[in-house]
DNA sequence: TACGGAGGGGATC
DNA sequence: GATCCCCTCCGTA
């Protein structure tokens, strides 16, 4: 299992790579030492520089069919925009509750832009902490203009 | 089989 | 507005 670390303004992004595929992304609020790891760290860096809006490396997702569907849909939410749990639930003919659960168990934040999924009333929650969610939304807002 | 989770909407005060 | 309550449902243990 290989590992890559990218340092960003708010903390560090830790990437876990198995074979040629990204298996897990972890968000840390600590400043960790950077560690290059091929296209994975490269694309993440570009994303945080506002130079990249989509990722095209291989990933490994292991979960049930419903979550796969939800993640696939979330991946298609355009850069710089947001959608509510309710809207997505309606599109996929399921419950907002299920969407929330899918986001919470999503192993690949950023790659699957769950920060673009917000609650109808506010921000909703975020696995790596709400600071990250705000940071990412702000970043995309800044670079999508 | 039971349980919980990053929501939503309606009823009520 | 602010609570409360009930809906609903997939993955994990």
XYZ file of N, CA, C and O (backbone and C1' of nucleotides) in Angstrom:
762
model
N 0.841 -1.199 0.000
C 0.000 0.000 0.000
C 0.877 1.251 0.000
O 1.638 1.511 0.913
N 0.722 2.037 -1.058
C 1.489 3.278 -1.151
C 0.699 4.435 -0.551
O -0.502 4.362 -0.373
N 1.409 5.508 -0.290
C 0.776 6.632 0.355
C 1.315 7.937 -0.221
O 2.496 8.027 -0.555
N 0.450 8.909 -0.374
C 0.884 10.219 -0.833
C 0.298 11.294 0.057
O -0.808 11.137 0.575
N 1.046 12.350 0.272
C 0.557 13.435 1.115
C 0.728 14.785 0.414
O 1.795 15.082 -0.120
N -0.344 15.564 0.385
C -0.287 16.899 -0.194
C -0.659 17.907 0.883
O -1.672 17.765 1.555
N 0.164 18.912 1.032
C -0.128 19.939 2.018
C -0.910 21.073 1.358
O -0.517 21.567 0.306
N -2.020 21.463 1.978
C -2.822 22.559 1.446
C -3.018 23.600 2.538
O -2.583 23.402 3.671
N -3.699 24.685 2.175
C -3.833 25.792 3.102
C -4.393 25.436 4.458
O -3.953 25.934 5.485
N -5.343 24.542 4.476
C -6.068 24.256 5.716
C -5.489 23.067 6.481
O -5.772 22.866 7.653
N -4.674 22.252 5.834
C -4.112 21.069 6.479
C -3.417 20.178 5.462
O -2.670 20.665 4.632
N -3.715 18.887 5.518
C -3.081 17.965 4.588
C -4.076 16.950 4.057
O -5.034 16.591 4.725
N -3.832 16.530 2.817
C -4.638 15.488 2.206
C -3.777 14.236 2.105
O -2.692 14.266 1.541
N -4.255 13.144 2.671
C -3.503 11.899 2.638
C -4.175 10.936 1.668
O -5.376 10.697 1.742
N -3.389 10.407 0.731
C -3.916 9.511 -0.281
C -3.368 8.104 -0.082
O -2.167 7.924 0.124
N -4.244 7.130 -0.128
C -3.822 5.736 -0.027
C -3.999 5.071 -1.379
O -5.090 5.076 -1.945
N -2.922 4.517 -1.883
C -2.970 3.902 -3.206
C -2.627 2.419 -3.121
O -1.665 2.023 -2.464
N -3.447 1.639 -3.815
C -3.214 0.209 -3.851
C -3.121 -0.202 -5.305
O -4.061 0.018 -6.067
N -2.005 -0.789 -5.683
C -1.806 -1.107 -7.083
C -1.738 0.192 -7.851
O -0.945 1.056 -7.534
N -2.625 0.364 -8.812
C -2.655 1.602 -9.575
C -3.885 2.424 -9.273
O -4.225 3.335 -10.003
N -4.569 2.061 -8.181
C -5.840 2.716 -7.888
C -5.844 3.396 -6.532
O -5.253 2.926 -5.576
N -6.557 4.498 -6.498
C -6.724 5.231 -5.251
C -7.824 4.541 -4.437
O -8.915 4.301 -4.930
N -7.520 4.200 -3.208
C -8.516 3.479 -2.412
C -9.136 4.341 -1.321
O -10.250 4.115 -0.897
N -8.378 5.348 -0.860
C -8.900 6.120 0.259
C -8.267 7.506 0.318
O -7.092 7.669 0.016
N -9.074 8.493 0.677
C -8.567 9.850 0.892
C -8.876 10.247 2.324
O -9.985 10.055 2.799
N -7.884 10.783 2.989
C -8.081 11.217 4.359
C -7.763 12.697 4.475
O -6.791 13.184 3.900
N -8.589 13.423 5.223
C -8.348 14.845 5.408
C -7.849 15.094 6.822
O -8.489 14.703 7.791
N -6.708 15.711 6.923
C -6.141 15.997 8.236
C -5.984 17.500 8.413
O -5.715 18.221 7.458
N -6.176 17.975 9.610
C -5.991 19.410 9.842
C -4.560 19.723 10.296
O -4.233 20.843 10.627
N -3.735 18.687 10.282
C -2.332 18.902 10.638
C -1.497 19.116 9.389
O -1.824 18.612 8.325
N -0.415 19.829 9.548
C 0.502 20.029 8.425
C 1.515 18.888 8.425
O 2.442 18.874 9.219
N 1.281 17.952 7.537
C 2.182 16.804 7.463
C 3.208 17.009 6.355
O 3.004 17.822 5.460
N 4.304 16.259 6.422
C 5.327 16.353 5.382
C 4.774 15.836 4.070
O 4.124 14.794 4.024
N 5.050 16.565 2.994
C 4.559 16.158 1.692
C 5.248 14.886 1.214
O 6.387 14.612 1.574
N 4.492 14.118 0.419
C 5.066 12.903 -0.130
C 4.494 12.679 -1.523
O 3.284 12.492 -1.667
N 5.343 12.773 -2.514
C 4.901 12.632 -3.899
C 4.391 11.221 -4.155
O 4.896 10.261 -3.583
N 3.390 11.135 -5.027
C 2.949 9.807 -5.432
C 2.297 9.885 -6.803
O 1.081 9.784 -6.942
N 3.110 10.090 -7.820
C 2.657 10.078 -9.208
C 1.524 11.034 -9.510
O 1.453 12.132 -8.955
N 0.621 10.596 -10.387
C -0.462 11.458 -10.841
C -1.445 11.803 -9.730
O -2.149 12.795 -9.793
N -1.483 10.965 -8.695
C -2.461 11.190 -7.642
C -2.202 12.501 -6.896
O -3.065 13.370 -6.829
N -0.999 12.630 -6.354
C -0.668 13.864 -5.644
C -0.623 15.046 -6.609
O -0.967 16.164 -6.254
N -0.208 14.768 -7.839
C -0.105 15.827 -8.838
C -1.473 16.449 -9.131
O -1.628 17.667 -9.153
N -2.471 15.577 -9.333
C -3.805 16.088 -9.661
C -4.463 16.774 -8.472
O -5.188 17.753 -8.630
N -4.211 16.257 -7.289
C -4.758 16.897 -6.091
C -4.178 18.303 -5.931
O -4.897 19.260 -5.646
N -2.891 18.409 -6.156
C -2.244 19.724 -6.077
C -2.857 20.690 -7.076
O -3.146 21.844 -6.752
N -3.032 20.210 -8.297
C -3.611 21.052 -9.346
C -5.020 21.495 -8.967
O -5.414 22.631 -9.207
N -5.761 20.587 -8.350
C -7.121 20.911 -7.920
C -7.100 22.061 -6.910
O -7.863 23.013 -7.016
N -6.187 21.964 -5.943
C -6.121 23.000 -4.916
C -5.519 24.304 -5.437
O -5.601 25.334 -4.781
N -4.910 24.235 -6.619
C -4.422 25.451 -7.260
C -5.468 26.039 -8.192
O -5.242 27.050 -8.834
N -6.601 25.364 -8.299
C -7.655 25.816 -9.182
C -7.391 25.524 -10.647
O -8.062 26.033 -11.538
N -6.406 24.674 -10.914
C -6.040 24.371 -12.295
C -6.702 23.103 -12.811
O -6.552 22.735 -13.964
N -7.372 22.412 -11.918
C -8.001 21.157 -12.326
C -9.385 21.045 -11.705
O -9.566 21.364 -10.532
N -10.347 20.643 -12.502
C -11.712 20.556 -11.989
C -12.269 19.146 -11.997
O -13.312 18.873 -11.426
N -11.585 18.249 -12.685
C -12.005 16.846 -12.651
C -10.773 15.961 -12.483
O -9.668 16.361 -12.838
N -10.984 14.775 -11.954
C -9.875 13.852 -11.771
C -10.010 12.693 -12.744
O -11.111 12.262 -13.059
N -8.886 12.207 -13.249
C -9.013 11.094 -14.185
C -8.094 9.920 -13.846
O -7.580 9.247 -14.716
N -7.877 9.700 -12.544
C -7.150 8.502 -12.176
C -8.124 7.396 -11.764
O -9.306 7.635 -11.570
N -7.596 6.195 -11.666
C -8.425 5.054 -11.299
C -8.666 5.043 -9.791
O -7.789 5.382 -9.008
N -9.865 4.650 -9.398
C -10.155 4.522 -7.983
C -10.797 3.169 -7.715
O -11.261 2.494 -8.638
N -10.786 2.802 -6.479
C -11.400 1.535 -6.108
C -12.498 1.800 -5.096
O -12.251 2.309 -4.009
N -13.730 1.513 -5.475
C -14.849 1.730 -4.578
C -15.500 0.397 -4.261
O -15.916 -0.326 -5.153
N -15.563 0.069 -3.003
C -16.217 -1.172 -2.625
C -17.394 -0.868 -1.722
O -17.232 -0.504 -0.575
N -18.589 -1.018 -2.274
C -19.798 -0.853 -1.489
C -20.985 -1.373 -2.283
O -20.827 -1.855 -3.391
N -22.160 -1.264 -1.710
C -23.355 -1.772 -2.364
C -23.745 -0.967 -3.582
O -23.221 0.120 -3.811
N -24.669 -1.499 -4.397
C -25.094 -0.884 -5.659
C -25.727 0.487 -5.487
O -25.552 1.361 -6.336
N -26.449 0.705 -4.408
C -27.129 1.983 -4.204
C -26.122 3.098 -3.964
O -26.227 4.180 -4.541
N -25.140 2.819 -3.117
C -24.120 3.818 -2.842
C -23.332 4.140 -4.105
O -23.008 5.294 -4.366
N -23.029 3.120 -4.877
C -22.310 3.331 -6.136
C -23.079 4.325 -6.992
O -22.510 5.233 -7.587
N -24.377 4.142 -7.040
C -25.245 4.994 -7.850
C -25.210 6.430 -7.324
O -25.124 7.383 -8.088
N -25.283 6.557 -6.018
C -25.279 7.885 -5.408
C -23.944 8.590 -5.667
O -23.904 9.737 -6.083
N -22.845 7.873 -5.457
C -21.526 8.458 -5.662
C -21.337 8.861 -7.114
O -20.756 9.887 -7.433
N -21.842 8.007 -8.008
C -21.732 8.283 -9.433
C -22.471 9.580 -9.774
O -22.000 10.393 -10.546
N -23.629 9.757 -9.158
C -24.408 10.966 -9.397
C -23.702 12.196 -8.836
O -23.600 13.232 -9.499
N -23.187 12.060 -7.620
C -22.512 13.180 -6.968
C -21.291 13.625 -7.770
O -20.984 14.810 -7.858
N -20.609 12.662 -8.378
C -19.440 12.970 -9.195
C -19.792 13.873 -10.365
O -18.938 14.582 -10.893
N -21.057 13.840 -10.785
C -21.485 14.615 -11.960
C -21.962 16.015 -11.605
O -22.310 16.799 -12.482
N -22.012 16.351 -10.327
C -22.385 17.712 -9.940
C -21.283 18.655 -10.409
O -20.117 18.452 -10.099
N -21.652 19.671 -11.208
C -20.641 20.568 -11.794
C -19.818 21.313 -10.749
O -20.326 21.653 -9.680
N -18.579 21.546 -11.090
C -17.643 22.316 -10.271
C -18.241 23.665 -9.885
O -18.825 24.348 -10.709
N -18.134 24.005 -8.623
C -18.581 25.314 -8.179
C -20.063 25.424 -7.869
O -20.531 26.480 -7.492
N -20.804 24.335 -8.042
C -22.235 24.379 -7.726
C -22.544 23.415 -6.584
O -21.737 22.567 -6.234
N -23.718 23.555 -6.019
C -24.127 22.657 -4.952
C -25.522 22.111 -5.210
O -26.292 22.690 -5.971
N -25.819 20.979 -4.586
C -27.164 20.429 -4.632
C -27.527 19.943 -3.241
O -26.652 19.600 -2.453
N -28.810 19.903 -2.955
C -29.230 19.475 -1.621
C -29.458 17.971 -1.583
O -29.686 17.341 -2.611
N -29.369 17.433 -0.387
C -29.630 16.004 -0.186
C -30.997 15.650 -0.755
O -31.173 14.607 -1.387
N -31.954 16.518 -0.535
C -33.313 16.278 -0.973
C -33.443 16.167 -2.477
O -34.115 15.271 -2.988
N -32.776 17.074 -3.192
C -32.838 17.061 -4.656
C -32.275 15.759 -5.219
O -32.851 15.139 -6.107
N -31.138 15.366 -4.669
C -30.505 14.138 -5.130
C -31.368 12.927 -4.819
O -31.549 12.048 -5.664
N -31.935 12.933 -3.619
C -32.797 11.827 -3.212
C -33.974 11.691 -4.177
O -34.359 10.586 -4.558
N -34.509 12.825 -4.586
C -35.647 12.821 -5.492
C -35.248 12.239 -6.852
O -35.947 11.420 -7.425
N -34.095 12.686 -7.351
C -33.603 12.219 -8.651
C -33.375 10.713 -8.649
O -33.672 10.018 -9.607
N -32.802 10.227 -7.560
C -32.443 8.816 -7.497
C -33.542 7.976 -6.861
O -33.364 6.801 -6.580
N -34.672 8.621 -6.601
C -35.826 7.945 -6.032
C -35.494 7.210 -4.743
O -35.794 6.038 -4.565
N -34.833 7.927 -3.866
C -34.539 7.360 -2.562
C -34.755 8.429 -1.505
O -35.410 9.437 -1.779
N -34.212 8.240 -0.325
C -34.436 9.159 0.775
C -33.242 10.036 1.072
O -32.115 9.606 0.936
N -33.491 11.264 1.508
C -32.384 12.158 1.893
C -31.484 11.483 2.921
O -30.271 11.654 2.909
N -32.098 10.726 3.782
C -31.378 10.006 4.827
C -30.323 9.093 4.215
O -29.200 8.991 4.697
N -30.702 8.419 3.151
C -29.797 7.493 2.489
C -28.629 8.242 1.844
O -27.481 7.794 1.892
N -28.927 9.402 1.271
C -27.873 10.214 0.662
C -26.853 10.614 1.726
O -25.644 10.492 1.528
N -27.350 11.062 2.853
C -26.478 11.457 3.952
C -25.588 10.314 4.401
O -24.393 10.470 4.602
N -26.179 9.147 4.508
C -25.440 7.978 4.930
C -24.377 7.609 3.895
O -23.249 7.234 4.235
N -24.728 7.737 2.640
C -23.777 7.423 1.568
C -22.581 8.374 1.624
O -21.435 7.952 1.469
N -22.855 9.643 1.869
C -21.774 10.624 1.971
C -20.880 10.312 3.168
O -19.671 10.383 3.091
N -21.532 9.955 4.271
C -20.782 9.708 5.505
C -19.840 8.517 5.361
O -18.790 8.472 5.991
N -20.207 7.566 4.512
C -19.363 6.384 4.382
C -18.546 6.417 3.103
O -17.955 5.421 2.700
N -18.511 7.570 2.478
C -17.721 7.749 1.276
C -16.224 7.811 1.613
O -15.792 8.675 2.346
N -15.440 6.881 1.076
C -14.012 6.824 1.390
C -13.170 7.829 0.609
O -11.993 7.998 0.891
N -13.760 8.494 -0.382
C -12.992 9.366 -1.254
C -13.520 10.793 -1.342
O -13.987 11.223 -2.391
N -13.472 11.553 -0.247
C -13.883 12.950 -0.327
C -12.989 13.677 -1.327
O -11.880 13.210 -1.584
N -13.441 14.775 -1.879
C -12.773 15.545 -2.924
C -12.949 14.859 -4.272
O -13.497 15.445 -5.185
N -12.501 13.604 -4.396
C -12.713 12.893 -5.668
C -14.208 12.745 -5.908
O -14.714 13.027 -6.982
N -14.897 12.270 -4.889
C -16.355 12.334 -4.912
C -16.703 13.607 -4.161
O -16.532 13.685 -2.961
N -17.154 14.626 -4.883
C -17.290 15.967 -4.273
C -18.473 16.070 -3.325
O -19.426 16.783 -3.604
N -18.413 15.366 -2.219
C -19.551 15.390 -1.296
C -19.683 16.750 -0.621
O -20.697 17.041 0.001
N -18.657 17.599 -0.765
C -18.773 18.941 -0.205
C -19.761 19.777 -1.012
O -20.207 20.816 -0.569
N -20.084 19.308 -2.241
C -21.061 20.035 -3.064
C -22.480 19.624 -2.705
O -23.431 20.120 -3.285
N -22.621 18.711 -1.789
C -23.938 18.292 -1.325
C -24.207 18.939 0.020
O -23.495 18.704 0.987
N -25.227 19.782 0.050
C -25.520 20.524 1.269
C -26.943 20.264 1.744
O -27.774 19.772 0.993
N -27.183 20.594 2.981
C -28.516 20.478 3.538
C -29.388 21.615 3.007
O -28.883 22.644 2.580
N -30.681 21.417 3.037
C -31.584 22.453 2.536
C -31.525 23.695 3.422
O -31.682 24.814 2.966
N -31.294 23.471 4.689
C -31.302 24.581 5.641
C -29.936 25.208 5.860
O -29.831 26.368 6.213
N -28.899 24.416 5.700
C -27.571 24.958 5.978
C -26.503 24.217 5.192
O -26.681 23.917 4.031
N -25.435 23.928 5.843
C -24.317 23.284 5.166
C -24.411 21.773 5.189
O -23.904 21.098 4.306
N -25.052 21.241 6.210
C -25.029 19.799 6.409
C -23.792 19.440 7.189
O -23.290 20.269 7.940
N -23.274 18.281 6.995
C -22.091 17.873 7.749
C -20.971 17.482 6.817
O -21.115 17.524 5.597
N -19.833 17.128 7.409
C -18.710 16.685 6.594
C -17.787 15.799 7.422
O -17.490 16.137 8.575
N -17.374 14.698 6.809
C -16.577 13.708 7.534
C -15.280 14.301 8.085
O -14.928 14.092 9.231
N -14.574 15.040 7.257
C -13.289 15.589 7.675
C -13.413 16.843 8.526
O -12.423 17.458 8.877
N -14.660 17.228 8.812
C -14.878 18.456 9.576
C -15.460 19.535 8.678
O -15.138 19.618 7.492
N -16.323 20.338 9.235
C -17.005 21.361 8.441
C -16.045 22.412 7.876
O -16.332 23.028 6.853
N -14.908 22.594 8.534
C -13.917 23.542 8.045
C -13.504 23.198 6.618
O -13.360 24.065 5.766
N -13.315 21.904 6.405
C -12.927 21.440 5.070
C -14.015 21.723 4.050
O -13.739 22.134 2.935
N -15.247 21.481 4.439
C -16.356 21.706 3.523
C -16.399 23.164 3.093
O -16.503 23.478 1.911
N -16.298 24.046 4.077
C -16.314 25.482 3.778
C -15.121 25.852 2.889
O -15.255 26.595 1.931
N -13.989 25.314 3.234
C -12.759 25.609 2.491
C -12.878 25.196 1.030
O -12.549 25.954 0.122
N -13.378 23.992 0.820
C -13.502 23.465 -0.541
C -14.527 24.237 -1.357
O -14.314 24.537 -2.529
N -15.656 24.570 -0.721
C -16.690 25.323 -1.434
C -16.180 26.704 -1.810
O -16.435 27.202 -2.903
N -15.452 27.296 -0.891
C -14.896 28.618 -1.126
C -13.872 28.580 -2.258
O -13.828 29.443 -3.124
N -13.052 27.527 -2.236
C -12.046 27.338 -3.274
C -12.688 27.244 -4.660
O -12.270 27.895 -5.610
N -13.738 26.438 -4.757
C -14.394 26.243 -6.051
C -15.124 27.490 -6.508
O -15.162 27.792 -7.692
N -15.673 28.215 -5.550
C -16.368 29.452 -5.875
C -15.368 30.443 -6.472
O -15.628 31.100 -7.473
N -14.222 30.490 -5.842
C -13.167 31.409 -6.239
C -12.665 31.122 -7.652
O -12.462 32.035 -8.445
N -12.483 29.838 -7.967
C -11.887 29.478 -9.246
C -12.900 29.200 -10.346
O -12.522 28.964 -11.485
N -14.196 29.223 -10.020
C -15.184 28.928 -11.063
C -15.658 30.197 -11.753
O -16.439 30.152 -12.686
N -15.179 31.335 -11.271
C -15.633 32.589 -11.884
C -14.845 32.915 -13.130
O -13.737 32.487 -13.283
P -35.950 -12.064 10.330
O -35.080 -11.101 11.280
C -34.681 -11.626 12.540
C -34.016 -10.535 13.333
C -34.751 -9.195 13.291
O -34.854 -8.719 14.623
C -32.485 -8.888 12.663
P -35.717 -7.456 14.984
O -34.567 -6.511 15.572
C -33.431 -7.067 16.221
C -32.428 -5.968 16.466
C -33.073 -4.594 16.656
O -32.327 -3.879 17.620
C -31.671 -4.545 14.736
P -32.873 -2.487 18.205
O -31.759 -1.468 17.726
C -30.406 -1.897 17.597
C -29.651 -0.932 16.714
C -30.220 0.488 16.741
O -29.176 1.392 17.006
C -29.883 -0.215 14.518
P -29.535 2.816 17.680
O -28.591 3.792 16.848
C -27.287 3.366 16.462
C -26.928 3.976 15.125
C -27.286 5.464 14.994
O -26.252 6.120 14.310
C -28.253 4.274 13.230
P -25.736 7.559 14.845
O -25.435 8.330 13.481
C -24.525 7.813 12.512
C -25.062 8.155 11.130
C -25.579 9.594 11.024
O -24.696 10.377 10.233
C -27.086 8.010 10.051
P -23.840 11.453 10.917
O -23.974 12.663 9.921
C -24.635 13.821 10.378
C -24.960 14.706 9.198
C -25.917 14.068 8.199
O -26.726 15.074 7.625
C -23.911 14.565 7.116
P -28.109 15.438 8.298
O -29.137 15.115 7.142
C -28.825 15.427 5.780
C -30.115 15.453 4.999
C -30.877 16.774 5.147
O -31.450 17.109 3.887
C -32.205 15.008 5.932
P -32.346 18.375 3.728
O -33.796 17.766 3.926
C -34.242 16.758 3.021
C -35.751 16.650 3.061
C -36.471 17.992 3.153
O -37.659 17.911 2.371
C -36.998 16.691 5.055
P -38.447 19.234 2.014
O -39.856 18.955 2.697
C -40.487 17.688 2.525
C -41.607 17.566 3.537
C -42.401 18.862 3.727
O -43.778 18.547 3.816
C -41.563 18.142 5.789
P -44.835 19.735 3.610
O -45.914 19.329 4.708
C -46.179 17.957 5.008
C -46.551 17.840 6.479
C -47.493 18.954 6.948
O -48.602 18.370 7.619
C -45.602 18.812 8.369
P -49.779 19.305 8.122
O -49.590 19.268 9.701
C -49.502 18.011 10.368
C -49.229 18.244 11.842
C -50.130 19.304 12.476
O -50.606 18.815 13.722
C -47.848 19.857 12.816
P -51.751 19.639 14.494
O -50.931 20.383 15.632
C -49.964 19.647 16.416
C -49.075 20.603 17.176
C -49.822 21.790 17.795
O -49.828 21.653 19.207
C -47.739 22.426 16.851
P -50.759 22.634 20.092
O -49.700 23.666 20.656
C -48.551 23.205 21.382
C -47.537 24.334 21.497
C -48.105 25.634 22.071
O -47.399 26.011 23.230
C -46.767 26.053 20.136
P -38.752 34.409 10.919
O -38.686 32.842 11.085
C -37.583 32.200 11.646
C -37.619 32.235 13.168
C -36.953 31.003 13.789
O -36.233 31.377 14.951
C -39.238 31.075 14.441
P -35.087 30.408 15.459
O -35.911 29.375 16.366
C -36.429 29.777 17.621
C -37.002 28.573 18.349
C -36.124 27.323 18.244
O -36.133 26.643 19.486
C -38.270 26.873 17.354
P -34.928 25.604 19.847
O -35.728 24.262 20.126
C -36.769 23.919 19.253
C -37.865 23.188 19.998
C -37.593 21.697 20.130
O -38.217 21.187 21.288
C -39.358 22.086 18.566
P -37.873 19.657 21.718
O -39.024 18.853 20.961
C -40.365 19.328 21.022
C -41.290 18.380 20.283
C -40.794 16.933 20.251
O -41.895 16.073 20.481
C -41.120 17.719 18.038
P -41.641 14.498 20.678
O -42.320 13.907 19.361
C -43.351 14.640 18.705
C -43.706 13.962 17.393
C -43.217 12.523 17.297
O -44.236 11.734 16.696
C -42.350 13.759 15.493
P -44.121 10.127 16.824
O -44.213 9.709 15.297
C -45.132 10.383 14.436
C -44.617 10.342 13.023
C -44.112 8.964 12.598
O -44.750 8.610 11.389
C -42.542 10.624 12.032
P -44.579 7.110 10.874
O -43.917 7.343 9.445
C -44.500 8.269 8.524
C -43.454 8.665 7.495
C -42.744 7.457 6.883
O -43.078 7.310 5.518
C -41.212 9.188 7.495
P -42.953 5.886 4.875
O -41.738 5.989 3.851
C -40.986 7.180 3.694
C -39.503 6.861 3.490
C -39.224 5.377 3.271
O -38.391 5.208 2.153
C -37.877 6.207 5.045
P -38.372 3.777 1.395
O -36.867 3.310 1.596
C -35.789 4.165 1.257
C -34.506 3.519 1.724
C -34.569 1.993 1.738
O -33.293 1.501 1.407
C -33.967 2.745 3.836
P -33.063 0.428 0.256
O -31.486 0.335 0.172
C -30.739 1.525 -0.072
C -29.495 1.521 0.787
C -28.746 0.199 0.771
O -27.376 0.453 0.578
C -29.253 0.831 3.014
P -26.417 -0.741 0.208
O -25.534 -0.849 1.533
C -24.758 0.258 1.881
C -24.096 0.067 3.210
C -23.276 -1.204 3.359
O -22.091 -0.860 4.034
C -24.960 -1.134 5.036
P -20.898 -1.863 4.180
O -20.955 -2.172 5.752
C -20.992 -1.088 6.664
C -21.285 -1.610 8.061
C -20.553 -2.912 8.414
O -19.878 -2.716 9.639
C -22.874 -3.085 8.906
P -18.905 -3.897 10.227
O -19.651 -4.364 11.545
C -20.212 -3.389 12.407
C -21.125 -4.076 13.403
C -20.536 -5.357 14.004
O -20.875 -5.452 15.372
C -22.572 -5.861 12.930
